[in-house]
mmCIF file of C-alpha atoms in Angstrom:
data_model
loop_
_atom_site.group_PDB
_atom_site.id
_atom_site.type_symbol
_atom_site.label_atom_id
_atom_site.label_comp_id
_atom_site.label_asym_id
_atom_site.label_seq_id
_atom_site.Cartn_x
_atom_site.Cartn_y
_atom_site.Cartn_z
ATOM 1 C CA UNK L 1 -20.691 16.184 4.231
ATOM 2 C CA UNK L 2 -22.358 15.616 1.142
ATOM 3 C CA UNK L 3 -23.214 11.232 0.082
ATOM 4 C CA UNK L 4 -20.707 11.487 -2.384
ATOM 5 C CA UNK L 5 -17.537 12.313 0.073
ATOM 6 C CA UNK L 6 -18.953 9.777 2.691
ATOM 7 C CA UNK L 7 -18.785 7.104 -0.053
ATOM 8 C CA UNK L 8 -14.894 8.441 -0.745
ATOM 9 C CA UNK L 9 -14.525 8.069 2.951
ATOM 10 C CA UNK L 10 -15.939 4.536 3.010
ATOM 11 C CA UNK L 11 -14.245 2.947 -0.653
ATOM 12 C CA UNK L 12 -10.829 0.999 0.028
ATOM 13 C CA UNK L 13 -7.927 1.117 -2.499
ATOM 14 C CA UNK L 14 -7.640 -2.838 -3.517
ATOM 15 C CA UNK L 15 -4.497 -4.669 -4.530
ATOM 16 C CA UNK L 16 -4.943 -4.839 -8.076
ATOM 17 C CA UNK L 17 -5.421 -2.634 -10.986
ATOM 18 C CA UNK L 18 -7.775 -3.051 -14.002
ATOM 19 C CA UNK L 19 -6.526 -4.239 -17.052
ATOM 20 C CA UNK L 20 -5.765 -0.553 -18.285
ATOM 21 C CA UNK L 21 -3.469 0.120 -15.152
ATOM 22 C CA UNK L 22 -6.265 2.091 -13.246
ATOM 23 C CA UNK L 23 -6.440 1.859 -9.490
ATOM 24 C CA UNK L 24 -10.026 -0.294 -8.397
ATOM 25 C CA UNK L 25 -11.731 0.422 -5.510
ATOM 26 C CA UNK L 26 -14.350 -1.072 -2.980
ATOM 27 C CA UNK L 27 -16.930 0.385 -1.714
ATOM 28 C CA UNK L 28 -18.157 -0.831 1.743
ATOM 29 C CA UNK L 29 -20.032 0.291 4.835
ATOM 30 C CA UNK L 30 -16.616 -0.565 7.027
ATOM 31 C CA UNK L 31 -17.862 -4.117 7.912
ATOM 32 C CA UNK L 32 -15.881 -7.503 6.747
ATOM 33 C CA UNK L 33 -16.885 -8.572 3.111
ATOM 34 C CA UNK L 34 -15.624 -11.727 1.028
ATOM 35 C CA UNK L 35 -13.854 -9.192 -1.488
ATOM 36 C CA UNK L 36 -11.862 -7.181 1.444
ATOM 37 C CA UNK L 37 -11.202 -10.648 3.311
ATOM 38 C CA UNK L 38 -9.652 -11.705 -0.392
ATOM 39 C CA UNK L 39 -7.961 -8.027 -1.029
ATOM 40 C CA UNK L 40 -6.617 -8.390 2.581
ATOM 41 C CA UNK L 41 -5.316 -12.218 1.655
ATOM 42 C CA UNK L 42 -3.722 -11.087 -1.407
ATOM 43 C CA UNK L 43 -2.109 -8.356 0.065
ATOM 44 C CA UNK L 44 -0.325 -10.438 2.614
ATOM 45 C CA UNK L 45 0.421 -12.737 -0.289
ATOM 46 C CA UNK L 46 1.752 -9.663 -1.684
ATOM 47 C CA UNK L 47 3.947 -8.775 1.826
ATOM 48 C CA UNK L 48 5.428 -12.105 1.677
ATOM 49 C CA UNK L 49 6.476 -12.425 -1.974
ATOM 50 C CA UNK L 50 8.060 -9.382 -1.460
ATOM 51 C CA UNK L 51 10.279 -10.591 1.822
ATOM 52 C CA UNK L 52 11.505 -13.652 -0.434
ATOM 53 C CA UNK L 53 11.871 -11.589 -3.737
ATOM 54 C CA UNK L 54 14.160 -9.306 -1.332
ATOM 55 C CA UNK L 55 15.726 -12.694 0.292
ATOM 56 C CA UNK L 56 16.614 -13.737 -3.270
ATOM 57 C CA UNK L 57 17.401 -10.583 -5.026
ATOM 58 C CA UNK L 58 20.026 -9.342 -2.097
ATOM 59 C CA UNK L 59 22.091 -12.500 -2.850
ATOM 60 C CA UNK L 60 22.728 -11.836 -6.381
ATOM 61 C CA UNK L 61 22.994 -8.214 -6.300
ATOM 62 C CA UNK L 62 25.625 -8.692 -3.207
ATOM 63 C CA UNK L 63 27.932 -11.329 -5.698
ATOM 64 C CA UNK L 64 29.837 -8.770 -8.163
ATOM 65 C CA UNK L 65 30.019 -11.671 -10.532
ATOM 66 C CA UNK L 66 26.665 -12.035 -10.814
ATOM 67 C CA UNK L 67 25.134 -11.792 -14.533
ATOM 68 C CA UNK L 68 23.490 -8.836 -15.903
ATOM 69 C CA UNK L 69 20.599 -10.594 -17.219
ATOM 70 C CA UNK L 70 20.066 -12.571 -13.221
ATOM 71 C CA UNK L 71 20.864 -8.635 -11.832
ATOM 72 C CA UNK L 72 18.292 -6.953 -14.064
ATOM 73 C CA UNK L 73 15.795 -9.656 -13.251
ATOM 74 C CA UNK L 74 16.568 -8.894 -9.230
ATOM 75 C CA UNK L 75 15.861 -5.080 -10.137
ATOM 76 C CA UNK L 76 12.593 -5.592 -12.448
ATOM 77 C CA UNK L 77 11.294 -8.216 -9.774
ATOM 78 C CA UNK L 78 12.232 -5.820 -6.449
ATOM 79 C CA UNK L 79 10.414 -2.965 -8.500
ATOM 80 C CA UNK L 80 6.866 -4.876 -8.777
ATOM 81 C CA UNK L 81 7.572 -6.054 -5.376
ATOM 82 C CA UNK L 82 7.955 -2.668 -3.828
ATOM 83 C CA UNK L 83 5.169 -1.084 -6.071
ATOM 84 C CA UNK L 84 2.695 -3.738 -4.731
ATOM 85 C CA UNK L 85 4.479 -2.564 -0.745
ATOM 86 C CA UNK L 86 3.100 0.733 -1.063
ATOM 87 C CA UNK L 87 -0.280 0.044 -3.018
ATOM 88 C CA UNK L 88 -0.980 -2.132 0.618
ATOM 89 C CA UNK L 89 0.579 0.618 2.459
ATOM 90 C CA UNK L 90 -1.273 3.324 0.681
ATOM 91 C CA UNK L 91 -4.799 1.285 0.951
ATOM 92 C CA UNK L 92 -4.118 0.528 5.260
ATOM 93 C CA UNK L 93 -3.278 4.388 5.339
ATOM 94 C CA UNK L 94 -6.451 5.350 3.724
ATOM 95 C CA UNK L 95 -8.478 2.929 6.391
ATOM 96 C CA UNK L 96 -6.597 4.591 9.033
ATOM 97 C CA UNK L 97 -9.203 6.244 11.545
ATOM 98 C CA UNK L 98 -8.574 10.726 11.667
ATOM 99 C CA UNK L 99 -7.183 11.728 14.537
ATOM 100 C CA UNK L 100 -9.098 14.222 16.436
ATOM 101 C CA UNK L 101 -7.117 16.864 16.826
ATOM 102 C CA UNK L 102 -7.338 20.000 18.528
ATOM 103 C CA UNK L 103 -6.076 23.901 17.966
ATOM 104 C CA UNK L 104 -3.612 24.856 20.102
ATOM 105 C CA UNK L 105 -4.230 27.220 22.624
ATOM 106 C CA UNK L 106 -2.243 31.143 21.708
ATOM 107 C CA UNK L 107 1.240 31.070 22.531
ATOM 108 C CA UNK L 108 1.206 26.933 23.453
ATOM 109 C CA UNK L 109 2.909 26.326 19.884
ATOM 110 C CA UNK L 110 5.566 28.716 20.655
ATOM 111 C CA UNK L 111 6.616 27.631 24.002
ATOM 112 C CA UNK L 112 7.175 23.741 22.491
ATOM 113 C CA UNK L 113 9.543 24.764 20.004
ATOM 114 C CA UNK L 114 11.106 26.939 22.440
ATOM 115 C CA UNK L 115 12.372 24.099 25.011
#
């Protein structure tokens, strides 16, 4: 493994973008850091605004009479909400340990999907 993929390994997705829209990233060694213990705040921030946005947005999209402008808000506000859901869940999957997995044995595969 070359420095360069170790450092890949190592670099967490953050909860924000720069100003262009690009993903930013941190580098670290794996150890606690006042910028992940603030990306991991704002991403809980992030969690919860989402759970009240949904709160919110279910009771006007569930009244038929509701207006389009209060509907369309629901929508643009549920879409930021669930982009920022799976920027956190994307980042916590990346910071997931690899399994160790190994080969199965000849013929083990085959008798699984046989039973």
């Amino acid at each position: 493994m070359n420095e360069r993929t170790a450092d890949a390994m190592h670099a967490r997705l953050l909860p924000w973008e720069t100003e262009t829209g690009k993903p930013c990233f941190l580098s670290t060694n794996g150890g606690p850091s006042v910028l992940s213990r603030l990306a991991d705040e704002m991403e809980a921030v992030q969690l919860s605004m989402g759970a009240d946005v949904l709160k919110e947005a279910s009771k006007v999209l569930s009244d038929p009479l509701s207006p389009h402008a209060e509907v369309r808000y629901a929508g643009v506000r549920l879409a930021e909400c669930l982009r920022d859901a799976l920027r956190v869940a994307e980042s916590r999957g990346m910071r997931l340990p690899v399994p160790d997995f190994e080969e199965p044995e000849n013929g083990s595969e085959n008798a699984a999907e046989g039973a």
